[in-house]
mmCIF file of C-alpha atoms and ligand atoms in Angstrom:
data_model
loop_
_atom_site.group_PDB
_atom_site.id
_atom_site.type_symbol
_atom_site.label_atom_id
_atom_site.label_comp_id
_atom_site.label_asym_id
_atom_site.label_seq_id
_atom_site.Cartn_x
_atom_site.Cartn_y
_atom_site.Cartn_z
ATOM 1 C CA MET R 25 4.695 19.596 10.719
ATOM 2 C CA LYS R 26 4.721 19.872 14.487
ATOM 3 C CA GLN R 27 3.879 17.155 17.035
ATOM 4 C CA GLU R 28 0.668 18.922 18.208
ATOM 5 C CA GLN R 29 -0.545 19.095 14.628
ATOM 6 C CA LEU R 30 0.091 15.389 14.099
ATOM 7 C CA ASN R 31 -1.672 14.603 17.402
ATOM 8 C CA ASP R 32 -4.689 16.574 16.221
ATOM 9 C CA ILE R 33 -4.737 14.656 12.911
ATOM 10 C CA LYS R 34 -4.516 11.322 14.745
ATOM 11 C CA LEU R 35 -7.461 12.242 16.975
ATOM 12 C CA LYS R 36 -9.590 13.381 14.071
ATOM 13 C CA PHE R 37 -8.692 10.320 11.996
ATOM 14 C CA THR R 38 -9.725 8.049 14.880
ATOM 15 C CA GLU R 39 -13.053 9.906 15.225
ATOM 16 C CA TYR R 40 -13.613 9.797 11.474
ATOM 17 C CA VAL R 41 -13.111 6.026 11.296
ATOM 18 C CA ARG R 42 -15.198 5.394 14.413
ATOM 19 C CA ALA R 43 -18.210 6.798 12.573
ATOM 20 C CA PHE R 44 -17.936 3.940 10.047
ATOM 21 C CA LYS R 45 -17.443 1.109 12.495
ATOM 22 C CA TYR R 46 -20.411 -1.186 13.010
ATOM 23 C CA ARG R 47 -22.192 0.356 10.021
ATOM 24 C CA VAL R 48 -21.361 -2.676 7.886
ATOM 25 C CA PRO R 49 -21.512 -6.370 8.697
ATOM 26 C CA ASP R 50 -18.075 -7.888 9.144
ATOM 27 C CA TRP R 51 -16.582 -4.427 9.698
ATOM 28 C CA LYS R 52 -13.451 -5.946 11.207
ATOM 29 C CA LYS R 53 -12.631 -7.651 7.927
ATOM 30 C CA ASN R 54 -13.007 -4.564 5.762
ATOM 31 C CA ILE R 55 -13.222 -1.250 7.656
ATOM 32 C CA GLY R 56 -11.027 -2.662 10.450
ATOM 33 C CA LEU R 57 -8.524 -4.003 7.937
ATOM 34 C CA LYS R 58 -8.081 -0.547 6.400
ATOM 35 C CA GLU R 59 -7.883 1.155 9.765
ATOM 36 C CA ILE R 60 -5.047 -1.130 10.881
ATOM 37 C CA HIS R 61 -3.378 -0.715 7.479
ATOM 38 C CA SER R 62 -3.460 3.094 7.855
ATOM 39 C CA TRP R 63 -1.697 2.997 11.245
ATOM 40 C CA LYS R 64 0.832 0.429 10.007
ATOM 41 C CA VAL R 65 1.675 2.504 6.924
ATOM 42 C CA SER R 66 2.258 5.518 9.166
ATOM 43 C CA LYS R 67 4.771 3.394 11.115
ATOM 44 C CA GLU R 68 6.451 1.981 8.012
ATOM 45 C CA ILE R 69 6.865 5.411 6.423
ATOM 46 C CA THR R 70 8.534 6.649 9.628
ATOM 47 C CA THR R 71 10.979 3.729 9.498
ATOM 48 C CA LEU R 72 11.816 4.584 5.888
ATOM 49 C CA GLY R 73 12.140 8.289 6.707
ATOM 50 C CA LEU R 74 14.529 7.533 9.578
ATOM 51 C CA SER R 75 16.648 5.324 7.306
ATOM 52 C CA ILE R 76 17.347 8.283 5.046
ATOM 53 C CA GLY R 77 17.822 10.814 7.851
ATOM 54 C CA LEU R 78 14.675 12.945 7.484
ATOM 55 C CA ASP R 79 14.456 15.787 9.965
ATOM 56 C CA ARG R 80 11.847 15.778 12.731
ATOM 57 C CA ASP R 81 9.253 17.974 10.998
ATOM 58 C CA ASP R 82 9.412 15.949 7.800
ATOM 59 C CA LEU R 83 9.170 12.682 9.734
ATOM 60 C CA LEU R 84 5.956 13.931 11.340
ATOM 61 C CA LEU R 85 4.603 15.030 7.971
ATOM 62 C CA ALA R 86 5.419 11.590 6.548
ATOM 63 C CA GLU R 87 3.644 9.937 9.473
ATOM 64 C CA ALA R 88 0.525 12.031 8.809
ATOM 65 C CA ILE R 89 0.618 11.159 5.106
ATOM 66 C CA GLY R 90 0.879 7.451 5.944
ATOM 67 C CA LEU R 91 -2.070 7.629 8.320
ATOM 68 C CA LEU R 92 -4.313 9.541 5.916
ATOM 69 C CA HIS R 93 -3.347 7.934 2.605
ATOM 70 C CA ASP R 94 -6.352 5.567 2.471
ATOM 71 C CA ILE R 95 -8.920 7.941 3.974
ATOM 72 C CA GLY R 96 -11.056 7.335 0.866
ATOM 73 C CA ARG R 97 -11.366 3.608 1.585
ATOM 74 C CA PHE R 98 -13.962 3.889 4.351
ATOM 75 C CA GLU R 99 -16.580 5.839 2.414
ATOM 76 C CA GLN R 100 -15.737 3.805 -0.698
ATOM 77 C CA TYR R 101 -16.658 0.604 1.138
ATOM 78 C CA ILE R 102 -19.818 2.036 2.699
ATOM 79 C CA LYS R 103 -21.030 3.387 -0.639
ATOM 80 C CA TYR R 104 -19.982 0.612 -3.011
ATOM 81 C CA SER R 105 -19.247 -2.460 -0.814
ATOM 82 C CA THR R 106 -15.963 -2.998 -2.594
ATOM 83 C CA PHE R 107 -12.319 -1.923 -2.503
ATOM 84 C CA SER R 108 -12.044 -2.324 -6.259
ATOM 85 C CA ASP R 109 -11.516 1.145 -7.746
ATOM 86 C CA ALA R 110 -12.535 -0.133 -11.181
ATOM 87 C CA ASP R 111 -15.969 -1.023 -9.800
ATOM 88 C CA SER R 112 -16.377 2.153 -7.743
ATOM 89 C CA VAL R 113 -14.183 5.262 -7.518
ATOM 90 C CA ASN R 114 -10.474 6.035 -7.601
ATOM 91 C CA HIS R 115 -9.924 5.849 -3.845
ATOM 92 C CA GLY R 116 -6.879 8.151 -3.980
ATOM 93 C CA GLU R 117 -8.719 11.049 -5.630
ATOM 94 C CA PHE R 118 -11.839 10.276 -3.619
ATOM 95 C CA GLY R 119 -9.773 10.414 -0.421
ATOM 96 C CA ALA R 120 -8.414 13.844 -1.339
ATOM 97 C CA GLU R 121 -11.999 15.079 -1.876
ATOM 98 C CA ILE R 122 -13.078 13.691 1.483
ATOM 99 C CA LEU R 123 -10.139 15.352 3.183
ATOM 100 C CA GLU R 124 -11.000 18.641 1.512
ATOM 101 C CA ARG R 125 -14.501 18.670 2.964
ATOM 102 C CA SER R 126 -13.442 17.413 6.402
ATOM 103 C CA SER R 127 -11.861 19.391 9.235
ATOM 104 C CA ILE R 128 -8.926 16.980 9.584
ATOM 105 C CA LEU R 129 -6.345 19.393 8.137
ATOM 106 C CA ASN R 130 -7.798 22.577 9.653
ATOM 107 C CA PHE R 131 -4.666 23.443 11.612
ATOM 108 C CA ILE R 132 -2.133 22.517 8.951
ATOM 109 C CA GLU R 133 -0.175 25.110 6.956
ATOM 110 C CA SER R 134 -0.874 25.234 3.238
ATOM 111 C CA ARG R 135 2.675 24.117 2.288
ATOM 112 C CA ASP R 136 2.092 20.819 4.165
ATOM 113 C CA ARG R 137 -1.545 20.494 3.094
ATOM 114 C CA HIS R 138 -0.533 20.621 -0.522
ATOM 115 C CA ILE R 139 1.964 17.779 -0.076
ATOM 116 C CA ILE R 140 -0.623 15.695 1.779
ATOM 117 C CA PHE R 141 -3.217 16.241 -0.970
ATOM 118 C CA ASP R 142 -0.767 15.326 -3.723
ATOM 119 C CA CYS R 143 0.316 12.173 -1.903
ATOM 120 C CA ILE R 144 -3.205 10.960 -1.179
ATOM 121 C CA SER R 145 -4.478 11.685 -4.685
ATOM 122 C CA HIS R 146 -1.628 9.866 -6.436
ATOM 123 C CA HIS R 147 -0.519 7.149 -4.022
ATOM 124 C CA ASN R 148 -2.395 4.532 -6.039
ATOM 125 C CA ALA R 149 -1.541 5.800 -9.557
ATOM 126 C CA LEU R 150 0.286 3.357 -11.801
ATOM 127 C CA THR R 151 3.123 5.859 -12.077
ATOM 128 C CA VAL R 152 3.826 9.118 -10.261
ATOM 129 C CA PRO R 153 2.823 12.146 -12.384
ATOM 130 C CA SER R 154 5.895 14.165 -13.320
ATOM 131 C CA HIS R 155 4.117 17.538 -13.038
ATOM 132 C CA LEU R 156 4.103 17.376 -9.218
ATOM 133 C CA CYS R 157 6.577 19.444 -7.216
ATOM 134 C CA GLU R 158 9.820 17.825 -6.078
ATOM 135 C CA ARG R 159 8.726 17.596 -2.457
ATOM 136 C CA SER R 160 5.447 15.881 -3.332
ATOM 137 C CA ILE R 161 7.305 13.403 -5.531
ATOM 138 C CA PHE R 162 9.722 12.705 -2.699
ATOM 139 C CA PHE R 163 7.009 12.061 -0.091
ATOM 140 C CA LEU R 164 5.094 9.971 -2.631
ATOM 141 C CA SER R 165 8.177 7.791 -3.101
ATOM 142 C CA LEU R 166 8.165 7.110 0.652
ATOM 143 C CA LEU R 167 4.409 6.598 0.844
ATOM 144 C CA ARG R 168 4.222 4.217 -2.091
ATOM 145 C CA ASP R 169 7.012 2.102 -0.566
ATOM 146 C CA ALA R 170 5.445 2.099 2.910
ATOM 147 C CA ASP R 171 2.059 1.186 1.429
ATOM 148 C CA LYS R 172 3.556 -1.781 -0.435
ATOM 149 C CA LEU R 173 5.379 -2.983 2.675
ATOM 150 C CA ASP R 174 2.148 -3.179 4.602
ATOM 151 C CA ILE R 175 0.120 -4.634 1.723
ATOM 152 C CA TYR R 176 2.735 -7.404 1.582
ATOM 153 C CA ARG R 177 1.969 -8.048 5.260
ATOM 154 C CA VAL R 178 -1.788 -8.125 4.581
ATOM 155 C CA VAL R 179 -1.625 -10.464 1.582
ATOM 156 C CA THR R 180 0.950 -12.870 3.016
ATOM 157 C CA GLU R 181 -1.012 -13.145 6.283
ATOM 158 C CA HIS R 182 -4.087 -13.749 4.190
ATOM 159 C CA TYR R 183 -2.484 -16.537 2.125
ATOM 160 C CA GLN R 184 -1.290 -18.229 5.292
ATOM 161 C CA ASN R 185 -4.696 -18.136 7.034
ATOM 162 C CA ARG R 186 -6.839 -18.449 3.981
ATOM 163 C CA GLU R 187 -8.393 -21.821 4.762
ATOM 164 C CA VAL R 188 -9.293 -20.878 8.325
ATOM 165 C CA ALA R 189 -10.247 -17.248 8.227
ATOM 166 C CA GLY R 190 -9.737 -16.162 4.648
ATOM 167 C CA ASN R 191 -11.157 -12.744 3.778
ATOM 168 C CA LYS R 192 -12.262 -12.797 0.170
ATOM 169 C CA VAL R 193 -12.207 -8.986 0.030
ATOM 170 C CA VAL R 194 -8.412 -9.281 -0.165
ATOM 171 C CA GLU R 195 -8.676 -11.509 -3.248
ATOM 172 C CA ARG R 196 -11.014 -9.184 -5.158
ATOM 173 C CA ASP R 197 -13.234 -12.136 -6.115
ATOM 174 C CA LEU R 198 -10.620 -13.472 -8.518
ATOM 175 C CA GLU R 199 -10.873 -17.063 -9.623
ATOM 176 C CA ASP R 200 -8.638 -19.420 -7.640
ATOM 177 C CA SER R 201 -7.536 -21.722 -10.457
ATOM 178 C CA GLU R 202 -4.218 -22.861 -11.908
ATOM 179 C CA HIS R 203 -4.526 -20.176 -14.594
ATOM 180 C CA ILE R 204 -1.607 -17.817 -15.185
ATOM 181 C CA SER R 205 -1.958 -15.228 -17.956
ATOM 182 C CA ASP R 206 0.813 -14.866 -20.520
ATOM 183 C CA SER R 207 0.382 -11.094 -20.254
ATOM 184 C CA ALA R 208 1.174 -11.218 -16.517
ATOM 185 C CA ILE R 209 4.362 -13.240 -17.070
ATOM 186 C CA ASN R 210 5.351 -11.026 -20.002
ATOM 187 C CA SER R 211 4.869 -7.871 -17.925
ATOM 188 C CA ILE R 212 7.313 -9.235 -15.366
ATOM 189 C CA PHE R 213 9.998 -9.988 -17.927
ATOM 190 C CA SER R 214 9.517 -6.591 -19.541
ATOM 191 C CA HIS R 215 9.941 -5.003 -16.108
ATOM 192 C CA ASN R 216 6.420 -3.563 -15.995
ATOM 193 C CA ALA R 217 3.982 -3.519 -13.120
ATOM 194 C CA ILE R 218 0.974 -5.691 -13.951
ATOM 195 C CA LYS R 219 -2.264 -3.701 -14.175
ATOM 196 C CA TYR R 220 -5.318 -4.526 -12.093
ATOM 197 C CA ASN R 221 -7.590 -4.571 -15.141
ATOM 198 C CA GLU R 222 -5.468 -7.331 -16.712
ATOM 199 C CA LEU R 223 -5.969 -9.804 -13.897
ATOM 200 C CA CYS R 224 -7.718 -13.038 -14.870
ATOM 201 C CA SER R 225 -7.027 -15.186 -11.811
ATOM 202 C CA LEU R 226 -5.768 -15.143 -8.255
ATOM 203 C CA ASN R 227 -2.381 -16.340 -9.533
ATOM 204 C CA ASP R 228 -2.186 -13.258 -11.777
ATOM 205 C CA PHE R 229 -2.867 -11.143 -8.696
ATOM 206 C CA LYS R 230 0.013 -12.834 -6.875
ATOM 207 C CA LEU R 231 2.297 -12.087 -9.836
ATOM 208 C CA LEU R 232 1.098 -8.481 -9.701
ATOM 209 C CA GLN R 233 2.213 -8.387 -6.068
ATOM 210 C CA LEU R 234 5.642 -9.682 -7.093
ATOM 211 C CA SER R 235 5.820 -7.008 -9.796
ATOM 212 C CA TRP R 236 5.494 -4.203 -7.206
ATOM 213 C CA VAL R 237 9.216 -4.708 -6.673
ATOM 214 C CA PHE R 238 9.858 -2.760 -9.897
ATOM 215 C CA ASP R 239 8.311 0.331 -8.328
ATOM 216 C CA ILE R 240 10.327 0.307 -5.097
ATOM 217 C CA ASN R 241 12.188 3.530 -4.440
ATOM 218 C CA HIS R 242 14.252 3.131 -1.273
ATOM 219 C CA ASP R 243 16.990 0.635 -0.288
ATOM 220 C CA LYS R 244 15.436 0.167 3.127
ATOM 221 C CA THR R 245 12.129 -0.979 1.612
ATOM 222 C CA ALA R 246 13.899 -3.644 -0.439
ATOM 223 C CA GLN R 247 15.885 -4.714 2.628
ATOM 224 C CA LEU R 248 12.720 -5.084 4.718
ATOM 225 C CA ILE R 249 10.971 -7.111 2.010
ATOM 226 C CA LEU R 250 13.981 -9.426 1.856
ATOM 227 C CA GLN R 251 14.241 -9.687 5.623
ATOM 228 C CA ARG R 252 10.541 -10.477 6.060
ATOM 229 C CA GLU R 253 10.632 -12.978 3.156
ATOM 230 C CA TYR R 254 7.394 -11.668 1.660
ATOM 231 C CA LEU R 255 8.259 -12.731 -1.886
ATOM 232 C CA GLN R 256 9.067 -16.291 -0.843
ATOM 233 C CA MET R 257 5.737 -16.492 0.993
ATOM 234 C CA ILE R 258 3.878 -15.451 -2.145
ATOM 235 C CA ARG R 259 5.965 -17.804 -4.298
ATOM 236 C CA ALA R 260 5.038 -20.718 -2.015
ATOM 237 C CA THR R 261 1.354 -20.260 -2.891
ATOM 238 C CA LEU R 262 1.922 -20.246 -6.679
ATOM 239 C CA PRO R 263 2.085 -23.395 -8.842
ATOM 240 C CA ASN R 264 5.421 -25.138 -9.175
ATOM 241 C CA ASN R 265 6.559 -24.748 -12.733
ATOM 242 C CA GLN R 266 9.369 -23.359 -14.842
ATOM 243 C CA ARG R 267 7.552 -20.153 -15.865
ATOM 244 C CA ILE R 268 6.876 -19.168 -12.277
ATOM 245 C CA ASP R 269 10.396 -20.144 -11.215
ATOM 246 C CA SER R 270 11.948 -17.884 -13.828
ATOM 247 C CA ALA R 271 9.603 -14.976 -13.084
ATOM 248 C CA PHE R 272 10.277 -15.303 -9.362
ATOM 249 C CA SER R 273 14.064 -15.461 -9.814
ATOM 250 C CA TYR R 274 13.955 -12.397 -12.027
ATOM 251 C CA VAL R 275 11.916 -10.339 -9.558
ATOM 252 C CA TYR R 276 14.048 -11.542 -6.655
ATOM 253 C CA SER R 277 17.263 -10.482 -8.358
ATOM 254 C CA ILE R 278 15.797 -7.003 -8.921
ATOM 255 C CA LEU R 279 14.859 -6.808 -5.251
ATOM 256 C CA GLU R 280 18.346 -7.844 -4.173
ATOM 257 C CA SER R 281 19.942 -5.217 -6.359
ATOM 258 C CA LYS R 282 17.557 -2.548 -5.002
ATOM 259 C CA SER R 283 18.475 -3.524 -1.438
ATOM 260 C CA LYS R 284 22.125 -2.621 -2.138
ATOM 261 C CA LEU R 285 23.075 -5.712 -0.106
ATOM 262 C CA GLU R 286 25.359 -8.421 -1.447
ATOM 263 C CA PRO R 287 23.291 -11.135 -3.207
ATOM 264 C CA GLY R 288 22.241 -13.911 -0.851
ATOM 265 C CA ARG R 289 22.795 -11.774 2.242
ATOM 266 C CA SER R 290 19.954 -10.562 4.357
ATOM 267 C CA ILE R 291 20.158 -7.952 7.090
ATOM 268 C CA ALA R 292 20.024 -8.858 10.747
HETATM 269 FE FE1 LIG Z 3 -4.562 3.032 -1.058
#
């Protein structure tokens, strides 16, 4: 992708989102949250791309993919008043449909369009479908990491400001009790990502966020999570007990090994 093409996508994305602003009460907390997330993911994916030496054209393509990955979120919220896919639509596939009928990719060559469509459709799948082409799988590995990095920012900021300006949309209306499901703990020890439809409490959701570590693809992502101490921030909001301690230590050790840094050492 070339710089002019990316500039055109950025302009059209901004116009697209502007049409949704002010159409819902509290737009800053939902539409605004996703708009900021989109720009942040486009920055994170560039950082990851640079860390592995992507060439200029591929960096620009990655940036576009990061910006557009949640394009389905805006119409999803307007139509269904929720970000829960289970209660509305699969926002990845929905986003690809929206992109198809929009003019956002009008000036993009088909070889890039096809990667963008694959990435948007599958960025939120539990696992990446193996039938995709190698290049789509590669860009998806970057996108899924960049997306997690920024969702860690969103949820940890939320947990820290919850009492003052907590946005319940982030918590998906889950019950804030002491409850922790055995299935959530078991998923962690069996090295499986916890599924959204298994969540019974806010604590389960926090464990799900810890379990994203299993699906991290790039060293740099693991290093940034360590450096920003996202896991510790989530741990601090969970109950203090042996089960949580063990689950946390397990996930943390996986993260350290994925970072390819010596245990106990963070990067400057
Ligand atoms: Fe998404």
